[in-house]
Amino acid sequence: MSSSLILSTAMLQFLAAYTVIMITPGPIGLATGSLASLHGFGRTIPLVAGIGAGTAVLAVLVAFGAVHLSGSLSVPAVKIAGAAVLGWMALCIARTAPPAIGEAPRQAGLFAGGFLISILSPETATFFAVAFMGLMLPIRTSNEMLMVAAIVAIIDIGWYGFLAVALSRPLVRAAAVRHHRVICRAAGIVLAMLALVSAASAFPLG
């Protein structure tokens, strides 16, 4: 594992740019915040873990074939696939029932949802492709590839974990439960709109 890459200016620039992209409000943050405010931090853990795993796998895939993959990231099929995942999550969130006492969370389903919405993020995939092609952080060895994948996964888990903790505080959660139907429908509508935008972008005019 290359310690020089960790301490390099290129790595600092990459991490700074990735952090800006990650903390910008988007579907991943919306899904995390909605789940945490309605069901608490514990229920959100598998979702956050799935997000971190999805980002790590995406980083590995892009690093393996950056030049080839970057040319296909914007094809209609990829954008439509991402839109389908957003639409699925929009439907799930909009139909979420109020949390019941003693309700057993579906750990596998939440992990899979976080994994899919993360690995199919067109913004993250495009950023990785541009960075790994040499414009910001060229990947030269498999050790460097795995190291970068681990770092972005840790950053994702840390940020979205913090977001989940902040939005799962008792007062915030109590207010969220009282307005459960409004929050779920609003979140579902926003995610559905993002899905439509993603699908529409697959067929640019002109």
XYZ file of C-alpha atoms in Angstrom:
206
model
C 0.000 0.000 0.000
C 1.428 3.319 -1.039
C 1.788 5.659 1.930
C 3.025 8.392 -0.416
C -0.382 8.482 -2.090
C -2.157 9.003 1.239
C 0.040 11.993 2.066
C 0.076 13.466 -1.426
C -1.430 16.774 -2.462
C -3.440 14.897 -5.095
C -5.113 12.812 -2.373
C -5.980 15.938 -0.365
C -7.511 17.546 -3.448
C -9.439 14.376 -4.219
C -10.792 14.095 -0.669
C -11.747 17.774 -0.563
C -13.647 17.532 -3.845
C -15.327 14.260 -2.861
C -16.395 15.698 0.488
C -18.087 18.619 -1.241
C -19.968 16.234 -3.526
C -20.953 13.958 -0.652
C -22.321 16.632 1.721
C -24.332 18.295 -1.050
C -27.984 17.384 -0.369
C -29.075 14.550 -2.605
C -31.032 11.285 -2.668
C -28.600 9.408 -0.397
C -28.758 12.061 2.321
C -32.520 12.328 1.932
C -33.004 8.586 2.344
C -30.688 8.501 5.373
C -32.280 11.494 7.080
C -35.831 10.322 6.490
C -35.162 6.853 7.879
C -33.217 8.126 10.913
C -35.791 10.738 11.890
C -38.659 8.260 11.670
C -37.081 5.069 13.018
C -33.974 6.123 14.952
C -30.263 5.651 14.452
C -30.230 1.880 15.024
C -32.565 1.223 12.117
C -30.356 3.357 9.876
C -27.116 1.441 10.534
C -27.613 -1.193 7.782
C -28.552 1.527 5.287
C -25.388 3.487 6.110
C -23.303 0.308 5.889
C -24.816 -0.408 2.484
C -23.993 3.122 1.320
C -20.353 2.693 2.349
C -20.111 -0.727 0.683
C -21.711 0.541 -2.514
C -19.324 3.479 -2.746
C -16.319 1.208 -2.166
C -17.413 -1.231 -4.889
C -18.105 1.642 -7.278
C -14.629 3.056 -6.633
C -13.066 -0.337 -7.348
C -15.043 -0.817 -10.569
C -14.188 2.642 -11.878
C -10.538 2.320 -10.883
C -10.230 -1.008 -12.736
C -11.381 0.415 -16.040
C -11.525 4.190 -15.713
C -11.063 5.051 -19.372
C -13.539 2.492 -20.693
C -16.068 2.962 -17.884
C -16.018 6.742 -17.983
C -17.087 6.594 -21.602
C -20.148 4.512 -20.711
C -21.214 6.163 -17.454
C -23.542 8.601 -19.189
C -25.208 6.120 -21.549
C -29.020 5.998 -21.276
C -29.045 2.496 -19.730
C -26.967 3.586 -16.722
C -29.025 6.704 -16.074
C -32.279 4.812 -16.445
C -31.024 2.150 -14.005
C -30.231 4.872 -11.477
C -33.641 6.436 -12.033
C -35.302 3.058 -11.450
C -33.558 2.680 -8.087
C -34.576 6.201 -7.050
C -38.148 5.501 -8.108
C -38.179 2.261 -6.119
C -36.881 4.015 -3.009
C -39.412 6.832 -3.514
C -42.253 4.297 -3.527
C -40.877 2.472 -0.473
C -40.462 5.676 1.532
C -43.871 7.062 0.530
C -45.560 3.835 1.646
C -43.600 3.443 4.899
C -45.891 2.667 7.822
C -45.474 4.417 11.202
C -42.874 2.636 13.361
C -44.408 0.162 15.788
C -43.027 -0.737 19.197
C -40.896 -3.825 18.931
C -40.939 -3.719 15.142
C -38.117 -5.789 13.681
C -36.221 -3.879 11.004
C -35.500 -5.536 7.673
C -31.739 -5.347 7.908
C -30.975 -7.041 4.580
C -33.414 -4.855 2.651
C -32.015 -1.640 4.060
C -28.427 -2.698 3.346
C -29.348 -3.588 -0.241
C -31.169 -0.280 -0.717
C -28.180 1.707 0.541
C -25.814 -0.343 -1.602
C -27.853 0.147 -4.774
C -28.511 3.861 -4.411
C -24.806 4.381 -3.734
C -23.296 2.216 -6.460
C -25.724 3.632 -9.053
C -25.061 7.275 -8.179
C -24.210 8.955 -11.514
C -22.596 11.948 -9.767
C -20.224 9.777 -7.732
C -19.420 7.496 -10.658
C -18.643 10.408 -12.950
C -16.451 12.057 -10.319
C -14.493 8.836 -9.755
C -14.027 8.336 -13.496
C -12.659 11.832 -13.988
C -10.405 11.611 -10.936
C -9.012 8.143 -11.648
C -8.269 8.825 -15.313
C -5.395 10.980 -14.132
C -6.990 14.380 -13.923
C -6.852 14.334 -10.122
C -5.810 11.038 -8.533
C -4.371 8.479 -10.976
C -4.528 4.908 -9.658
C -1.475 2.856 -10.583
C -1.631 -0.301 -8.446
C -4.254 -2.613 -6.975
C -3.133 -1.618 -3.470
C -3.812 2.046 -4.237
C -7.190 1.104 -5.674
C -8.210 -0.798 -2.534
C -6.853 1.961 -0.310
C -8.908 4.660 -2.034
C -11.999 2.441 -1.958
C -11.577 1.930 1.796
C -11.076 5.651 2.407
C -14.196 6.743 0.517
C -16.225 4.036 2.278
C -15.054 5.267 5.690
C -15.860 8.867 4.763
C -19.335 7.878 3.581
C -20.100 5.850 6.689
C -18.798 8.641 8.920
C -20.814 11.404 7.250
C -24.090 9.563 6.815
C -23.711 8.038 10.277
C -23.342 11.530 11.716
C -26.361 12.667 9.716
C -28.389 9.756 11.047
C -27.393 10.488 14.648
C -28.229 14.179 14.307
C -31.646 13.473 12.834
C -32.526 10.705 15.272
C -32.523 12.906 18.396
C -35.671 12.449 20.520
C -37.209 15.861 19.814
C -36.564 15.625 16.099
C -37.757 12.034 15.984
C -40.916 12.825 17.988
C -41.809 15.608 15.581
C -41.081 13.303 12.645
C -43.362 10.583 14.002
C -46.194 13.095 14.494
C -45.852 14.192 10.893
C -44.974 10.758 9.548
C -47.336 10.786 6.574
C -46.310 14.257 5.408
C -42.584 13.510 5.715
C -42.813 10.189 3.887
C -44.878 11.574 1.052
C -42.692 14.660 0.696
C -39.532 12.557 0.654
C -41.096 10.174 -1.834
C -42.099 13.047 -4.115
C -38.606 14.568 -4.037
C -36.975 11.210 -4.793
C -39.470 10.595 -7.592
C -38.629 13.998 -9.086
C -34.915 13.166 -8.913
C -35.678 9.863 -10.650
C -37.517 11.688 -13.436
C -34.659 14.159 -13.872
C -32.163 11.302 -14.044
C -34.274 9.447 -16.610
C -34.802 12.595 -18.686
C -31.066 13.305 -18.729
C -30.552 9.984 -20.507
C -32.092 11.542 -23.591
C -30.557 15.016 -23.953
C -32.211 17.373 -26.404
C -30.162 18.332 -29.413
